[in-house]
PDB file of C-alpha atoms in Angstrom:
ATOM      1  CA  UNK A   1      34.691 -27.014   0.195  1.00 45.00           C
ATOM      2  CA  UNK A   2      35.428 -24.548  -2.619  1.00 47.00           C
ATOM      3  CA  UNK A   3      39.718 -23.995  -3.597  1.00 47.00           C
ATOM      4  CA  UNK A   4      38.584 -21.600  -5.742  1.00 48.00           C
ATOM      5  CA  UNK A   5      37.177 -18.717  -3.532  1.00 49.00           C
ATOM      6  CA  UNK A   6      40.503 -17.295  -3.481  1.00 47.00           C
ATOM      7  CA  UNK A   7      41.330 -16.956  -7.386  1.00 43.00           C
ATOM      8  CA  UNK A   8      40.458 -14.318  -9.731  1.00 43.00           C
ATOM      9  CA  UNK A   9      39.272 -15.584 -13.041  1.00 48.00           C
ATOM     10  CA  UNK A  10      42.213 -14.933 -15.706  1.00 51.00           C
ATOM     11  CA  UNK A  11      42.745 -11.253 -17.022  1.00 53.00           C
ATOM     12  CA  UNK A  12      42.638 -10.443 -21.029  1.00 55.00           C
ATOM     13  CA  UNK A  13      44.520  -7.494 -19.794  1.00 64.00           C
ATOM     14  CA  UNK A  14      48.123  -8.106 -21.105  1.00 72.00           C
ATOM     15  CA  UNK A  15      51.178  -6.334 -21.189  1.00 87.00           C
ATOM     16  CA  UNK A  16      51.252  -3.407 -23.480  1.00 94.00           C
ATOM     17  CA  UNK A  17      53.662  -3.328 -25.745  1.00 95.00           C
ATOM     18  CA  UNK A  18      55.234   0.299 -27.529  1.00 95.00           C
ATOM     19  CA  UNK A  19      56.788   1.337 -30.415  1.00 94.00           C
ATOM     20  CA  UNK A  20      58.089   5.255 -31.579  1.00 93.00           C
ATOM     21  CA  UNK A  21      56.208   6.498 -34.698  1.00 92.00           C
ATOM     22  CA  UNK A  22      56.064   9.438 -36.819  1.00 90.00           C
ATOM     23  CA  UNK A  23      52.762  11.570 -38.270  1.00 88.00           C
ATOM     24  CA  UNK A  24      53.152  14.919 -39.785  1.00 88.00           C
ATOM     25  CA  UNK A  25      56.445  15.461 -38.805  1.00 87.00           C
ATOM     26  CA  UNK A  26      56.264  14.558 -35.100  1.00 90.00           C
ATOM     27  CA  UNK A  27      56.983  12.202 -33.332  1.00 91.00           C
ATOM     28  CA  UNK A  28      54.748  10.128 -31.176  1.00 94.00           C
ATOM     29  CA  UNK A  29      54.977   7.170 -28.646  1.00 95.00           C
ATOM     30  CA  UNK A  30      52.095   4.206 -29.711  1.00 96.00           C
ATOM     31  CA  UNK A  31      51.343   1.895 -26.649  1.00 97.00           C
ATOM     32  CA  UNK A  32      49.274  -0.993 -27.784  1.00 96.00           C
ATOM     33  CA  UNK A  33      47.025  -3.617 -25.429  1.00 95.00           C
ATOM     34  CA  UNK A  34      44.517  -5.088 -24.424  1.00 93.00           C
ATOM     35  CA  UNK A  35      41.626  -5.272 -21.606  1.00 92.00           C
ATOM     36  CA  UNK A  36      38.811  -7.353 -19.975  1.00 91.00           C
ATOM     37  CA  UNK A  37      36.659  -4.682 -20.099  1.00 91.00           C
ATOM     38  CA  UNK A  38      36.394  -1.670 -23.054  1.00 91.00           C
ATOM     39  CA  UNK A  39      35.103   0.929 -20.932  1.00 91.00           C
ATOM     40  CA  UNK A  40      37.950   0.496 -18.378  1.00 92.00           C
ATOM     41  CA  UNK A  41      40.399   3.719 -17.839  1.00 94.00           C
ATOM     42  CA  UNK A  42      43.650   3.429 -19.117  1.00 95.00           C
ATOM     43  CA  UNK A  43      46.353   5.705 -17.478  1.00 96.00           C
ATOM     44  CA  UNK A  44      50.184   6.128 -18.094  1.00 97.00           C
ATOM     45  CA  UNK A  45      52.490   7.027 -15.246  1.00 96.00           C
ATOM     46  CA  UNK A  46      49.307   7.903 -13.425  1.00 95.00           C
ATOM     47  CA  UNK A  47      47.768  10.066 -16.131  1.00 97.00           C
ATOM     48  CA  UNK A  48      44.617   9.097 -17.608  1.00 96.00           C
ATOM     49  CA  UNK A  49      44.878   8.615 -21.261  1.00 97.00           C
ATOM     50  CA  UNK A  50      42.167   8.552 -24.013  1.00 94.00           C
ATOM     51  CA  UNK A  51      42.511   5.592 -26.602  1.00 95.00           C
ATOM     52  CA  UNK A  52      41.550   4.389 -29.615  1.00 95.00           C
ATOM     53  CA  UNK A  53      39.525   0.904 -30.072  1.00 95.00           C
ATOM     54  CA  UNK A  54      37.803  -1.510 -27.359  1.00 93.00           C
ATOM     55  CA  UNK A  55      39.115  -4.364 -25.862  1.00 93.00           C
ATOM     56  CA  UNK A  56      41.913  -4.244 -28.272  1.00 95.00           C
ATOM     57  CA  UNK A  57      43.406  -0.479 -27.546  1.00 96.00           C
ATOM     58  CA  UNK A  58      46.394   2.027 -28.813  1.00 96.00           C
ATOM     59  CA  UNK A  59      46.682   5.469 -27.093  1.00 96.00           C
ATOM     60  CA  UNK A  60      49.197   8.083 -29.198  1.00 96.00           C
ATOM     61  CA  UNK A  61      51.176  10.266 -26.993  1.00 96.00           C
ATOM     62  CA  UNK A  62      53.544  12.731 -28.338  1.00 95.00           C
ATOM     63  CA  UNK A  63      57.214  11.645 -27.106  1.00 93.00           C
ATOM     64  CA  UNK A  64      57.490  15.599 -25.481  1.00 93.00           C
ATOM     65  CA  UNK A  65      54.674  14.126 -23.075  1.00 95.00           C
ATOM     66  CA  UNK A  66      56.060  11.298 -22.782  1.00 95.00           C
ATOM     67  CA  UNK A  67      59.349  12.894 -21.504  1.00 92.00           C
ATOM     68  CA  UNK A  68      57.615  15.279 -18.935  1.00 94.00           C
ATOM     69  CA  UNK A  69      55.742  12.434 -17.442  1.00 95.00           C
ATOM     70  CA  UNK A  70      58.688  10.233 -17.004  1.00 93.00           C
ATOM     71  CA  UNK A  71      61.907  10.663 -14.947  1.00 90.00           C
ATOM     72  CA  UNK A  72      65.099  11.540 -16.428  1.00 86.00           C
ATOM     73  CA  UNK A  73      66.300   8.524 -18.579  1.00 85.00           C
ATOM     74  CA  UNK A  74      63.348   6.315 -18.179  1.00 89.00           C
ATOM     75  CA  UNK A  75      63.593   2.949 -19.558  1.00 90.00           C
ATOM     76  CA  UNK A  76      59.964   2.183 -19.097  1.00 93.00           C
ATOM     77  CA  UNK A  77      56.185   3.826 -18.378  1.00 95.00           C
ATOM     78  CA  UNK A  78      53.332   2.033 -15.949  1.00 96.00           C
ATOM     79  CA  UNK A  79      50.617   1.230 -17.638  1.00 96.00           C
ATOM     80  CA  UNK A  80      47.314   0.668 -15.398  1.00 95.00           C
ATOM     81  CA  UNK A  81      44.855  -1.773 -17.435  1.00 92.00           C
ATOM     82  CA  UNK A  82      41.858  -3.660 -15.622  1.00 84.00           C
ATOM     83  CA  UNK A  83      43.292  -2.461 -12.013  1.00 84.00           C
ATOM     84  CA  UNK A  84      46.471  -4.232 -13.064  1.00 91.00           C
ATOM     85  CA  UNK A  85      49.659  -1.911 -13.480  1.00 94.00           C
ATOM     86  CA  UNK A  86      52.695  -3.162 -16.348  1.00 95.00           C
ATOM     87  CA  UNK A  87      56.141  -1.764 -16.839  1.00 95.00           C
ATOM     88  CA  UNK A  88      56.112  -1.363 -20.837  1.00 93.00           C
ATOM     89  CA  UNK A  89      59.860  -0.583 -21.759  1.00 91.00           C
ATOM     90  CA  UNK A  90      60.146   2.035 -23.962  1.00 90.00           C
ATOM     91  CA  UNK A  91      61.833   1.948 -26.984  1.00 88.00           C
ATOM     92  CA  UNK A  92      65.812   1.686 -26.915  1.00 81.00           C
ATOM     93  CA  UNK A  93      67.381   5.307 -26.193  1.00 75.00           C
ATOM     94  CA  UNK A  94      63.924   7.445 -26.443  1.00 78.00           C
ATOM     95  CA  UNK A  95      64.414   9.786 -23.218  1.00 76.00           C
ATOM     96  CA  UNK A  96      68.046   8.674 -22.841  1.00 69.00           C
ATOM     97  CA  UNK A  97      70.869   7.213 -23.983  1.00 59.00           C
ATOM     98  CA  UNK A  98      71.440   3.077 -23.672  1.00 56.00           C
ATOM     99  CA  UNK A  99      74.718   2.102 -21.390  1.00 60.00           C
ATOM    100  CA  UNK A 100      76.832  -0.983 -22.485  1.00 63.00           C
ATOM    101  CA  UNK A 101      74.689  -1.966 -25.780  1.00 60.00           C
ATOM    102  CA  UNK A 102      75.934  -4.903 -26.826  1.00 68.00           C
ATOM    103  CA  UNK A 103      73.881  -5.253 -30.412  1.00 69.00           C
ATOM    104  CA  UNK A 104      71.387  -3.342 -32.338  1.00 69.00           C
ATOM    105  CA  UNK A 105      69.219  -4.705 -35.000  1.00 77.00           C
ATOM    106  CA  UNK A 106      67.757  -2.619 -37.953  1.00 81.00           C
ATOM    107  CA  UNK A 107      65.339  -4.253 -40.096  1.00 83.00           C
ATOM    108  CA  UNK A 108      63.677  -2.380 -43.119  1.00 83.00           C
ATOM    109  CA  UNK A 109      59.514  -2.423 -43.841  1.00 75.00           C
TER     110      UNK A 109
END
């Protein structure tokens, strides 16, 4: 008798993370993961996205596409790695303002 039949092996896919940055001038949304496989398609909020690296990834997306792929005050974009899909929260306030904020740290590079 097998008990493992019904379990997937584990995923290197993890939760992507995001952060806002800035290159000439504009400003730009950088979502940062990994996946099992390096060819697999990446997609935010449905729309395929090309990235940068292998199993270790980063896709740039200005934050004016961003905002016209998301709803009105989004907190977070779905992130489909490996045929899993994650809810990476967006940076505090980027397509909307932050109700009740009880603390906000600022630390200096």
């Amino acid at each position: 008798m097998t008990l493992a039949a019904g379990f997937a092996p584990p995923s290197a896919a993890s939760s992507p993370r995001t952060r806002l940055i800035e290159r000439q001038s504009e400003n730009y949304l950088l979502i940062s993961g990994s996946r099992d496989d390096a060819g697999s398609q990446i997609t935010v909020n449905g729309h395929p996205v090309e990235v940068d690296g292998g199993r270790n990834w980063r896709v740039r997306l200005p934050v004016d596409t961003v905002r016209s792929w998301s709803a009105p005050r989004a907190r977070a974009v779905t992130v489909a790695v490996d045929g899993s899909r994650f809810e990476a929260d967006l940076p505090l306030g980027m397509l909307g303002h932050a109700d009740r904020l009880a603390m906000l740290v600022v630390t200096a590079k």
